[in-house]
Short mmCIF file of C-alpha atoms in Angstrom, two decimals:
data_model
loop_
_atom_site.label_atom_id
_atom_site.label_comp_id
_atom_site.label_asym_id
_atom_site.label_seq_id
_atom_site.Cartn_x
_atom_site.Cartn_y
_atom_site.Cartn_z
CA UNK A 1 0.06 -0.06 -0.01
CA UNK A 2 1.19 3.48 -0.72
CA UNK A 3 2.15 5.95 1.98
CA UNK A 4 3.55 9.31 2.44
CA UNK A 5 5.68 10.94 5.23
CA UNK A 6 6.11 14.50 6.04
CA UNK A 7 8.60 14.40 8.91
CA UNK A 8 8.27 18.05 9.95
CA UNK A 9 5.06 19.23 11.87
CA UNK A 10 6.25 22.96 11.35
CA UNK A 11 8.91 24.70 9.41
CA UNK A 12 9.91 28.30 10.28
CA UNK A 13 11.76 30.42 7.70
CA UNK A 14 12.69 34.10 7.73
CA UNK A 15 11.11 36.18 4.81
CA UNK A 16 13.26 36.17 1.94
CA UNK A 17 15.18 33.10 2.74
CA UNK A 18 14.78 29.67 0.91
CA UNK A 19 12.35 27.17 2.10
CA UNK A 20 12.15 23.41 1.88
CA UNK A 21 9.29 21.35 3.06
CA UNK A 22 10.21 17.66 3.07
CA UNK A 23 8.09 14.62 1.67
CA UNK A 24 9.16 10.95 1.28
CA UNK A 25 6.91 8.20 -0.14
CA UNK A 26 6.57 4.48 -0.47
CA UNK A 27 4.79 2.81 -3.43
CA UNK A 28 4.99 -0.55 -5.11
CA UNK A 29 4.89 0.67 -8.49
CA UNK A 30 5.89 4.15 -9.92
CA UNK A 31 4.53 7.19 -8.20
CA UNK A 32 2.40 10.20 -9.27
CA UNK A 33 3.34 12.92 -6.77
CA UNK A 34 1.38 16.15 -5.81
CA UNK A 35 1.84 19.11 -3.49
CA UNK A 36 -1.13 21.00 -2.19
CA UNK A 37 -1.57 24.24 -0.06
CA UNK A 38 -4.42 24.87 2.46
CA UNK A 39 -5.25 28.15 4.03
CA UNK A 40 -7.47 28.28 7.23
CA UNK A 41 -10.89 26.99 6.73
CA UNK A 42 -10.67 26.36 3.12
CA UNK A 43 -10.07 23.38 0.78
CA UNK A 44 -6.87 22.35 -0.72
CA UNK A 45 -5.42 24.09 -3.76
CA UNK A 46 -3.11 22.34 -6.18
CA UNK A 47 0.55 23.62 -6.46
CA UNK A 48 2.43 21.15 -8.71
CA UNK A 49 2.66 17.52 -9.69
CA UNK A 50 5.13 14.97 -10.94
CA UNK A 51 3.96 12.32 -13.44
CA UNK A 52 6.90 11.78 -15.60
CA UNK A 53 9.78 13.53 -17.30
CA UNK A 54 11.93 16.16 -15.74
CA UNK A 55 12.73 15.54 -12.14
CA UNK A 56 12.50 19.31 -11.21
CA UNK A 57 8.83 20.31 -11.37
CA UNK A 58 7.75 24.09 -11.39
CA UNK A 59 4.31 25.06 -10.04
CA UNK A 60 2.23 27.87 -8.75
CA UNK A 61 3.35 30.86 -6.73
CA UNK A 62 7.12 30.26 -7.48
CA UNK A 63 7.19 26.81 -5.83
CA UNK A 64 9.16 23.87 -7.23
CA UNK A 65 9.76 20.30 -6.20
CA UNK A 66 12.22 17.69 -7.03
CA UNK A 67 11.59 14.12 -7.54
CA UNK A 68 14.40 11.79 -6.32
CA UNK A 69 13.67 8.25 -7.14
CA UNK A 70 16.78 6.75 -5.29
CA UNK A 71 15.66 8.59 -2.22
CA UNK A 72 11.92 8.27 -2.64
CA UNK A 73 11.50 11.99 -1.89
CA UNK A 74 9.72 14.95 -3.36
CA UNK A 75 10.69 17.95 -1.45
CA UNK A 76 8.92 21.13 -2.02
CA UNK A 77 11.12 24.32 -2.37
CA UNK A 78 11.04 28.16 -3.03
CA UNK A 79 14.19 30.33 -3.41
CA UNK A 80 12.68 33.21 -1.62
CA UNK A 81 9.90 32.93 1.00
CA UNK A 82 7.00 35.38 1.35
CA UNK A 83 4.92 35.91 4.51
CA UNK A 84 1.91 35.05 2.26
CA UNK A 85 3.36 31.51 1.81
CA UNK A 86 2.48 30.68 5.50
CA UNK A 87 -0.11 27.93 5.29
CA UNK A 88 -0.46 24.11 5.68
CA UNK A 89 1.21 22.10 2.93
CA UNK A 90 0.33 18.47 2.03
CA UNK A 91 2.29 16.00 -0.09
CA UNK A 92 0.23 13.29 -1.80
CA UNK A 93 0.94 10.06 -3.74
CA UNK A 94 -0.86 7.76 -6.33
CA UNK A 95 0.56 4.43 -7.20
CA UNK A 96 0.56 3.79 -10.73
CA UNK A 97 -0.54 0.12 -9.84
CA UNK A 98 -3.52 1.52 -7.77
CA UNK A 99 -4.25 4.82 -9.37
CA UNK A 100 -7.69 5.30 -7.97
CA UNK A 101 -6.44 5.71 -4.42
CA UNK A 102 -4.63 9.05 -3.41
CA UNK A 103 -2.91 9.33 -0.06
CA UNK A 104 -1.92 12.36 1.61
CA UNK A 105 0.74 13.12 4.12
CA UNK A 106 -0.20 14.54 7.59
CA UNK A 107 0.79 18.08 6.65
CA UNK A 108 3.52 20.51 7.48
CA UNK A 109 2.77 23.96 8.76
CA UNK A 110 4.88 26.57 7.30
CA UNK A 111 5.53 29.87 9.09
CA UNK A 112 7.35 32.75 7.29
CA UNK A 113 8.67 35.17 9.67
CA UNK A 114 8.61 38.95 8.72
CA UNK B 1 -11.71 22.54 -15.30
CA UNK B 2 -13.91 20.80 -12.59
CA UNK B 3 -15.95 22.61 -9.97
CA UNK B 4 -16.89 20.80 -6.75
CA UNK B 5 -19.77 22.05 -4.74
CA UNK B 6 -20.17 20.76 -0.99
CA UNK B 7 -23.15 21.49 1.32
CA UNK B 8 -23.84 22.30 3.84
CA UNK B 9 -20.66 24.35 4.53
CA UNK B 10 -21.24 23.97 8.35
CA UNK B 11 -23.31 21.66 10.38
CA UNK B 12 -23.90 21.21 14.17
CA UNK B 13 -25.52 17.96 14.96
CA UNK B 14 -26.29 16.13 18.22
CA UNK B 15 -24.82 12.64 19.05
CA UNK B 16 -27.04 9.95 17.63
CA UNK B 17 -28.61 12.05 14.83
CA UNK B 18 -28.22 11.24 11.18
CA UNK B 19 -25.81 12.84 8.69
CA UNK B 20 -25.95 13.71 5.08
CA UNK B 21 -23.20 15.62 3.35
CA UNK B 22 -23.56 16.17 -0.38
CA UNK B 23 -21.08 16.84 -3.13
CA UNK B 24 -21.79 17.48 -6.87
CA UNK B 25 -19.04 18.02 -9.61
CA UNK B 26 -19.41 20.16 -12.76
CA UNK B 27 -17.15 20.32 -15.79
CA UNK B 28 -16.14 16.66 -16.04
CA UNK B 29 -17.68 13.27 -16.63
CA UNK B 30 -17.09 9.89 -15.12
CA UNK B 31 -14.63 11.10 -12.46
CA UNK B 32 -13.25 9.35 -9.57
CA UNK B 33 -14.79 10.83 -6.33
CA UNK B 34 -13.39 10.98 -2.89
CA UNK B 35 -14.36 11.82 0.61
CA UNK B 36 -11.57 12.87 3.19
CA UNK B 37 -11.74 13.93 6.68
CA UNK B 38 -9.43 16.22 8.29
CA UNK B 39 -9.35 16.36 12.05
CA UNK B 40 -7.95 19.34 13.94
CA UNK B 41 -6.50 21.16 10.97
CA UNK B 42 -4.01 18.29 10.31
CA UNK B 43 -3.77 15.26 8.02
CA UNK B 44 -6.22 14.08 5.47
CA UNK B 45 -7.73 10.82 6.06
CA UNK B 46 -9.16 9.03 3.05
CA UNK B 47 -12.77 7.69 3.93
CA UNK B 48 -14.22 6.49 0.65
CA UNK B 49 -13.59 6.63 -2.97
CA UNK B 50 -15.65 5.84 -6.03
CA UNK B 51 -14.71 5.02 -9.62
CA UNK B 52 -18.37 4.83 -10.94
CA UNK B 53 -21.98 4.90 -10.16
CA UNK B 54 -22.82 2.64 -7.23
CA UNK B 55 -19.21 1.71 -6.84
CA UNK B 56 -17.73 2.53 -3.41
CA UNK B 57 -14.45 1.53 -1.71
CA UNK B 58 -14.22 2.15 1.96
CA UNK B 59 -10.86 2.68 3.65
CA UNK B 60 -11.72 3.03 7.13
CA UNK B 61 -14.47 0.92 8.93
CA UNK B 62 -16.63 3.24 11.00
CA UNK B 63 -20.28 4.32 11.33
CA UNK B 64 -20.11 6.34 8.04
CA UNK B 65 -21.13 5.39 4.59
CA UNK B 66 -21.02 6.72 1.09
CA UNK B 67 -23.21 6.43 -2.03
CA UNK B 68 -22.91 7.58 -5.54
CA UNK B 69 -26.45 7.63 -7.12
CA UNK B 70 -25.42 9.77 -10.11
CA UNK B 71 -22.20 10.08 -12.04
CA UNK B 72 -21.24 13.51 -10.51
CA UNK B 73 -22.93 13.20 -7.07
CA UNK B 74 -21.25 11.83 -3.96
CA UNK B 75 -23.04 11.56 -0.57
CA UNK B 76 -21.48 10.98 2.82
CA UNK B 77 -24.02 9.70 5.35
CA UNK B 78 -24.38 8.22 9.02
CA UNK B 79 -27.30 6.75 10.76
CA UNK B 80 -26.13 7.80 14.19
CA UNK B 81 -23.34 10.24 14.76
CA UNK B 82 -20.54 9.98 17.34
CA UNK B 83 -18.56 12.75 18.90
CA UNK B 84 -15.56 11.53 17.09
CA UNK B 85 -17.18 12.11 13.79
CA UNK B 86 -16.54 15.94 14.17
CA UNK B 87 -14.13 17.28 11.64
CA UNK B 88 -13.71 19.04 8.36
CA UNK B 89 -14.88 16.90 5.49
CA UNK B 90 -13.72 17.36 2.01
CA UNK B 91 -14.96 16.06 -1.29
CA UNK B 92 -12.57 15.69 -4.26
CA UNK B 93 -12.52 14.49 -7.74
CA UNK B 94 -10.06 13.38 -10.16
CA UNK B 95 -9.42 11.55 -13.41
CA UNK B 96 -7.42 8.32 -13.15
CA UNK B 97 -3.89 9.73 -13.45
CA UNK B 98 -4.15 13.52 -12.97
CA UNK B 99 -4.61 16.23 -10.34
CA UNK B 100 -7.21 15.79 -7.64
CA UNK B 101 -9.36 18.81 -7.07
CA UNK B 102 -10.99 19.68 -3.81
CA UNK B 103 -14.27 21.34 -2.67
CA UNK B 104 -14.28 24.04 -0.05
CA UNK B 105 -15.21 21.52 2.67
CA UNK B 106 -17.98 21.01 5.26
CA UNK B 107 -17.43 21.56 8.88
CA UNK B 108 -19.26 19.05 11.15
CA UNK B 109 -19.54 19.52 14.90
CA UNK B 110 -21.11 16.81 16.80
CA UNK B 111 -22.34 17.92 20.20
#
């Protein structure tokens, strides 16, 4: 069965500094990987996805993520953090062998300090 | 792109009462549909998913049930709510390989 781990409950970054939110996954086949952001009392918004191709994926709001098959990771990154990036971030995985099921990590709360 | 409607947006129900949360989808046909629960603003727990009308897969045994009476309608139900059923319920839809899109959620408080 597929699973996702987000090892950090919270990440604090000073505004203007680079940020990384970590995600590792476990699947039996090849993964489809996703990042979402959630603002208070709202649904989840899609940021970016990796299906196939280049390991570096660029998404919304200047975010990017790097797929690393050997480390089974898909960390979310941004070169320069904004206070408005403060939110809850979720990593998700679909296993190509069980594509109908989509599993999310427990989320990482990102605080950008002014 | 898909639009997902969920209602009611908020609900306060007594313990032991029934529940019905509804979700409808526009802008796509034959989608996969999902119900997730988020407790205390944290992780998403997959409750049910459906790949077609009348086809429901349950991920977590509990007193909730789901039904899909029409292609773009997904309903979450309970006959008797428990306090532990409180949470933020999210409906979502997707095709078989691509992005999953979410509704705005329904807040359920069981008192």
